[in-house]
Short mmCIF file of C-alpha atoms in Angstrom, two decimals:
data_model
loop_
_atom_site.label_atom_id
_atom_site.label_comp_id
_atom_site.label_asym_id
_atom_site.label_seq_id
_atom_site.Cartn_x
_atom_site.Cartn_y
_atom_site.Cartn_z
CA MET I 1 40.97 -86.07 -67.21
CA ASP I 2 38.27 -83.31 -66.80
CA HIS I 3 35.70 -85.06 -68.55
CA PHE I 4 36.15 -88.35 -66.83
CA ALA I 5 36.27 -86.45 -63.18
CA ARG I 6 32.80 -84.33 -64.44
CA LEU I 7 31.43 -87.79 -65.40
CA ALA I 8 32.55 -89.62 -62.01
CA ALA I 9 30.95 -86.13 -60.16
CA TYR I 10 27.91 -86.86 -62.04
CA SER I 11 27.36 -90.37 -61.17
CA PRO I 12 30.32 -92.57 -59.68
CA ILE I 13 28.34 -95.72 -61.13
CA LEU I 14 28.33 -94.69 -64.23
CA PHE I 15 31.93 -93.72 -64.74
CA LEU I 16 32.57 -97.56 -63.34
CA LEU I 17 30.58 -98.51 -66.17
CA VAL I 18 31.95 -96.37 -68.76
CA LEU I 19 35.86 -97.27 -67.53
CA PHE I 20 34.38 -101.19 -67.38
CA ALA I 21 33.50 -101.07 -71.08
CA LEU I 22 36.82 -99.42 -72.25
CA MET I 23 38.30 -102.42 -70.82
CA ILE I 24 36.21 -104.94 -71.95
CA VAL I 25 36.55 -103.50 -75.31
CA ALA I 26 40.28 -103.77 -75.06
CA ARG I 27 40.21 -107.35 -73.99
CA GLU I 28 38.13 -108.23 -76.95
CA ILE I 29 40.53 -106.40 -78.92
CA GLY I 30 43.34 -108.46 -77.86
CA ILE I 31 41.43 -112.02 -78.06
CA ARG I 32 40.80 -111.29 -81.59
CA LEU I 33 44.08 -110.18 -82.52
CA GLY I 34 45.41 -113.49 -80.63
CA ARG I 35 43.16 -115.43 -82.24
CA ARG I 36 44.08 -114.03 -85.90
CA HIS I 37 47.88 -114.29 -84.86
CA ALA I 38 47.43 -117.87 -83.39
CA ALA I 39 45.69 -119.03 -87.10
CA ARG I 40 48.92 -117.95 -88.68
CA ASP I 41 51.70 -119.05 -85.70
CA SER I 42 50.89 -121.18 -83.16
CA SER I 43 53.92 -120.53 -81.10
CA VAL I 44 52.85 -119.01 -77.91
CA GLU I 45 56.44 -118.43 -76.43
CA GLY I 46 57.48 -115.15 -75.23
CA VAL I 47 53.92 -114.07 -74.72
CA GLY I 48 53.40 -115.05 -71.28
CA VAL I 49 56.58 -113.04 -70.19
CA VAL I 50 55.65 -109.98 -71.86
CA VAL I 51 52.41 -110.07 -70.59
CA GLY I 52 53.45 -110.96 -67.23
CA SER I 53 55.86 -107.71 -67.00
CA MET I 54 52.94 -105.75 -68.78
CA LEU I 55 50.83 -106.60 -65.60
CA GLY I 56 53.54 -106.37 -63.00
CA LEU I 57 54.70 -102.72 -64.05
CA LEU I 58 50.67 -102.28 -64.03
CA ALA I 59 50.20 -103.74 -60.68
CA PHE I 60 53.31 -100.80 -59.70
CA VAL I 61 51.94 -97.90 -61.27
CA LEU I 62 48.56 -98.94 -59.33
CA ALA I 63 50.07 -98.86 -55.89
CA LEU I 64 52.12 -95.81 -56.85
CA THR I 65 48.74 -93.58 -57.83
CA LEU I 66 46.97 -95.23 -55.18
CA SER I 67 49.56 -94.01 -52.47
CA SER I 68 49.45 -90.61 -53.85
CA SER I 69 45.89 -90.20 -54.07
CA THR I 70 45.46 -91.55 -50.51
CA THR I 71 48.13 -88.73 -49.39
CA ARG I 72 46.07 -86.04 -50.98
CA PHE I 73 42.57 -87.41 -49.54
CA HIS I 74 44.91 -87.40 -45.89
CA GLU I 75 46.28 -83.75 -46.77
CA ARG I 76 42.56 -82.57 -47.14
CA ARG I 77 41.53 -83.93 -43.98
CA GLN I 78 44.94 -82.67 -42.17
CA ALA I 79 44.06 -79.18 -43.39
CA THR I 80 40.41 -78.81 -42.23
CA LEU I 81 41.63 -80.00 -38.66
CA GLU I 82 44.08 -77.34 -38.43
CA GLU I 83 41.80 -74.82 -39.52
CA ALA I 84 39.14 -75.66 -37.31
CA ASN I 85 41.81 -75.33 -34.62
CA ALA I 86 43.13 -72.37 -35.57
CA ILE I 87 39.50 -70.71 -35.70
CA SER I 88 38.98 -72.66 -32.06
CA THR I 89 42.15 -70.65 -30.96
CA ALA I 90 40.74 -67.29 -32.07
CA TRP I 91 37.48 -67.82 -30.99
CA SER I 92 38.26 -68.26 -27.52
CA LEU I 93 40.70 -65.73 -27.44
CA THR I 94 37.80 -63.44 -28.69
CA GLN I 95 35.65 -64.46 -25.86
CA ALA I 96 38.18 -63.95 -23.29
CA VAL I 97 38.58 -60.74 -24.61
CA GLY I 98 34.93 -59.15 -23.77
CA GLY I 99 33.53 -55.84 -25.04
CA ALA I 100 31.17 -54.67 -27.59
CA GLU I 101 33.65 -55.40 -30.85
CA ALA I 102 34.90 -58.42 -29.55
CA ALA I 103 31.07 -59.83 -29.21
CA GLY I 104 30.55 -59.03 -33.24
CA ILE I 105 33.37 -60.91 -33.59
CA ASP I 106 31.99 -63.72 -31.80
CA ARG I 107 28.80 -64.14 -33.39
CA MET I 108 30.73 -63.64 -37.09
CA MET I 109 32.64 -66.66 -35.82
CA ALA I 110 29.89 -69.13 -35.59
CA GLU I 111 28.62 -67.98 -39.02
CA TYR I 112 31.88 -68.34 -40.15
CA ILE I 113 32.64 -71.93 -39.06
CA GLN I 114 29.33 -72.85 -40.97
CA ILE I 115 30.51 -71.13 -44.19
CA ARG I 116 34.17 -73.04 -43.68
CA ARG I 117 31.64 -76.44 -42.84
CA GLU I 118 30.28 -75.87 -46.56
CA PHE I 119 32.89 -75.14 -48.54
CA VAL I 120 34.39 -78.35 -47.14
CA ALA I 121 31.24 -80.40 -48.06
CA ALA I 122 30.10 -78.51 -51.36
CA PRO I 123 29.64 -80.66 -54.64
CA PRO I 124 31.61 -79.40 -57.42
CA ALA I 125 29.70 -76.26 -58.25
CA PRO I 126 32.03 -73.36 -59.53
CA ALA I 127 29.17 -70.55 -58.92
CA LEU I 128 28.42 -72.43 -55.30
CA LEU I 129 32.17 -72.29 -54.26
CA ALA I 130 32.70 -68.99 -55.46
CA ASP I 131 29.59 -67.36 -53.65
CA ILE I 132 31.17 -69.39 -50.00
CA GLU I 133 34.80 -67.81 -50.61
CA ARG I 134 32.95 -64.41 -51.26
CA HIS I 135 31.25 -64.77 -48.16
CA SER I 136 34.07 -66.22 -46.52
CA GLY I 137 36.42 -63.26 -47.33
CA ASP I 138 33.41 -60.67 -46.22
CA LEU I 139 33.38 -62.21 -42.91
CA GLN I 140 37.18 -62.20 -42.43
CA ALA I 141 37.36 -58.31 -43.32
CA GLN I 142 34.83 -57.76 -40.77
CA MET I 143 36.41 -59.57 -38.43
CA ARG I 144 39.49 -58.15 -39.00
CA ASP I 145 38.31 -54.55 -38.68
CA LEU I 146 36.70 -55.65 -35.30
CA ALA I 147 39.83 -56.86 -34.37
CA ALA I 148 42.08 -53.76 -35.13
CA ARG I 149 39.37 -51.64 -33.82
CA VAL I 150 39.73 -53.49 -30.26
CA MET I 151 43.73 -53.24 -30.00
CA ARG I 152 43.33 -49.92 -30.82
CA GLU I 153 41.12 -48.57 -27.82
CA HIS I 154 41.53 -51.09 -25.79
CA PRO I 155 45.15 -52.47 -25.77
CA THR I 156 45.89 -55.54 -23.09
CA GLN I 157 48.00 -58.71 -23.07
CA LEU I 158 44.61 -59.89 -24.60
CA THR I 159 43.97 -58.22 -27.57
CA GLU I 160 47.14 -57.62 -28.67
CA PRO I 161 47.55 -61.13 -29.90
CA LEU I 162 43.64 -60.93 -31.54
CA LEU I 163 44.20 -59.88 -34.82
CA GLY I 164 47.59 -62.49 -35.18
CA GLN I 165 45.15 -65.35 -34.35
CA LEU I 166 42.78 -64.21 -36.70
CA ASP I 167 45.15 -64.19 -39.41
CA ALA I 168 46.40 -67.50 -38.49
CA ALA I 169 42.32 -68.80 -39.21
CA PHE I 170 42.03 -67.20 -42.22
CA GLY I 171 45.68 -68.56 -43.19
CA ALA I 172 44.34 -71.92 -42.49
CA ALA I 173 41.15 -71.17 -44.64
CA THR I 174 43.65 -70.73 -47.62
CA THR I 175 45.48 -73.62 -46.57
CA THR I 176 42.46 -75.94 -46.65
CA ARG I 177 41.00 -74.13 -50.24
CA PHE I 178 44.63 -75.42 -51.63
CA ALA I 179 44.18 -78.94 -50.65
CA PHE I 180 40.42 -79.20 -52.27
CA SER I 181 41.92 -77.59 -55.66
CA SER I 182 45.00 -79.77 -55.70
CA ARG I 183 44.06 -83.12 -57.54
CA LEU I 184 45.59 -86.22 -59.74
CA SER I 185 47.76 -85.36 -61.74
CA PRO I 186 46.25 -85.27 -65.40
CA GLN I 187 49.22 -86.77 -66.91
CA ILE I 188 49.36 -89.70 -64.17
CA PHE I 189 45.35 -90.51 -64.84
CA TRP I 190 45.58 -90.66 -68.25
CA LEU I 191 49.17 -92.57 -68.24
CA LEU I 192 47.32 -95.09 -65.87
CA LEU I 193 44.14 -95.44 -68.12
CA ALA I 194 46.14 -96.04 -71.31
CA MET I 195 48.81 -98.75 -69.54
CA THR I 196 45.25 -100.28 -67.93
CA CYS I 197 43.53 -100.25 -71.65
CA ILE I 198 46.93 -101.86 -73.11
CA SER I 199 47.43 -104.75 -70.32
CA VAL I 200 43.92 -106.05 -70.55
CA ALA I 201 44.73 -105.84 -74.20
CA GLY I 202 47.75 -107.80 -73.95
CA LEU I 203 46.03 -110.31 -71.61
CA GLY I 204 43.15 -110.77 -74.06
CA TYR I 205 46.00 -111.09 -76.58
CA GLN I 206 47.23 -114.22 -74.54
CA ILE I 207 43.78 -115.78 -73.82
CA GLY I 208 43.28 -115.66 -77.70
CA MET I 209 46.49 -116.89 -78.79
CA ARG I 210 46.09 -119.90 -76.66
CA GLY I 211 42.20 -120.45 -78.00
CA GLN I 212 40.78 -119.51 -74.85
CA THR I 213 38.26 -117.41 -73.50
CA LEU I 214 38.50 -116.98 -69.84
CA ARG I 215 35.53 -114.60 -70.23
CA VAL I 216 34.30 -114.81 -66.59
CA LEU I 217 37.71 -114.87 -64.74
CA SER I 218 38.72 -111.92 -66.88
CA THR I 219 35.70 -110.14 -66.67
CA LEU I 220 36.14 -110.15 -62.83
CA ILE I 221 39.65 -108.96 -62.85
CA ILE I 222 38.85 -106.12 -65.09
CA ALA I 223 35.77 -105.00 -62.70
CA MET I 224 38.58 -105.08 -59.92
CA TRP I 225 40.78 -102.93 -62.07
CA ALA I 226 37.84 -100.51 -62.72
CA ALA I 227 37.01 -100.25 -58.74
CA LEU I 228 40.47 -99.32 -57.96
CA ILE I 229 41.06 -96.86 -60.69
CA MET I 230 37.71 -95.05 -59.59
CA ASP I 231 38.80 -95.00 -56.01
CA ILE I 232 42.27 -93.88 -57.18
CA LEU I 233 40.27 -90.97 -58.57
CA ASP I 234 38.02 -90.60 -55.62
CA LEU I 235 40.84 -90.00 -53.23
CA GLY I 236 42.75 -88.12 -55.48
CA THR I 237 40.02 -85.44 -56.59
CA ALA I 238 37.77 -83.20 -53.75
CA ARG I 239 34.26 -83.43 -54.40
CA ILE I 240 33.65 -86.21 -56.64
CA GLY I 241 32.27 -89.94 -55.82
CA THR I 242 31.71 -91.16 -52.77
CA ILE I 243 34.59 -90.56 -50.52
CA ALA I 244 34.22 -87.17 -48.58
CA THR I 245 36.06 -84.99 -46.03
CA ASP I 246 34.51 -85.37 -42.56
CA THR I 247 33.26 -82.25 -41.28
CA SER I 248 32.35 -83.56 -38.03
CA VAL I 249 35.36 -81.03 -36.59
CA TYR I 250 33.86 -77.73 -37.70
CA GLN I 251 30.93 -78.73 -35.69
CA TRP I 252 32.75 -80.07 -32.74
CA VAL I 253 34.26 -76.47 -32.44
CA LEU I 254 30.85 -75.24 -33.02
CA ASP I 255 29.27 -76.73 -29.90
CA ASP I 256 32.15 -75.92 -27.75
CA ARG I 257 32.41 -72.47 -28.19
CA THR I 258 28.55 -72.01 -27.89
CA GLY I 259 27.88 -74.39 -25.08
CA ALA I 260 26.18 -76.98 -27.19
CA GLU I 261 25.91 -80.70 -27.05
CA ARG I 262 27.98 -82.12 -29.00
CA THR I 263 26.15 -84.53 -31.65
CA PRO I 264 27.53 -86.76 -34.44
CA ASP I 265 27.85 -85.45 -37.72
CA PRO I 266 25.81 -87.58 -40.26
CA GLY I 267 28.84 -85.97 -42.82
CA PRO I 268 27.99 -84.47 -46.20
#
């Protein structure tokens, strides 16, 4: 699956064309086998039942994997929303505490939320993602140190929960990272790809047995299947394709905390 994921990340259109070509080849093989078998035995009884069963099973697996991929996509969206809300809560408490140390946390919070937004919108580049995570970790450590100093030097009802709120925000970042690292199971993807090619070959076999071509209609069906599989991979795997997680919520928090006018986010 890694090869297909990298191909889809590089060019969704190229991935779609490769997938489409694989199914076209499977159909042509099925048609040739069907014609060869029809030349020896003209009976086609039972072929339609078997092919219909294959296509029904394929439809079930497509629906199942589409549902799973959609769930993963919504998990990523929910993780970013929870992280942004946690950052907003910690940031509000920081501004309420006041003081030199809290002002330092306030300045780093503005930088931190931008880094978290970059993480969500980043392309699948390991070096870039590692640099973003390293920067996030450095900011988290600095803010924890300042919050601990505030608690020691100015213990009040506001300063006591500050470190806990920061830890909640940083924990939400871990949840977001996990959600973006989770992807569609390779076993499920290969099963889906194999079942699709076998079903297309079976459809071609039935067409060949009947002495027909139906290439236009079968090509349309293949194109729809290829597009659906592309969407399944896109939804189930972060940072590939064109279906990206919206980062507007991070900008909204930044605008609210800094007093800037909220503007629509053009997206990654």
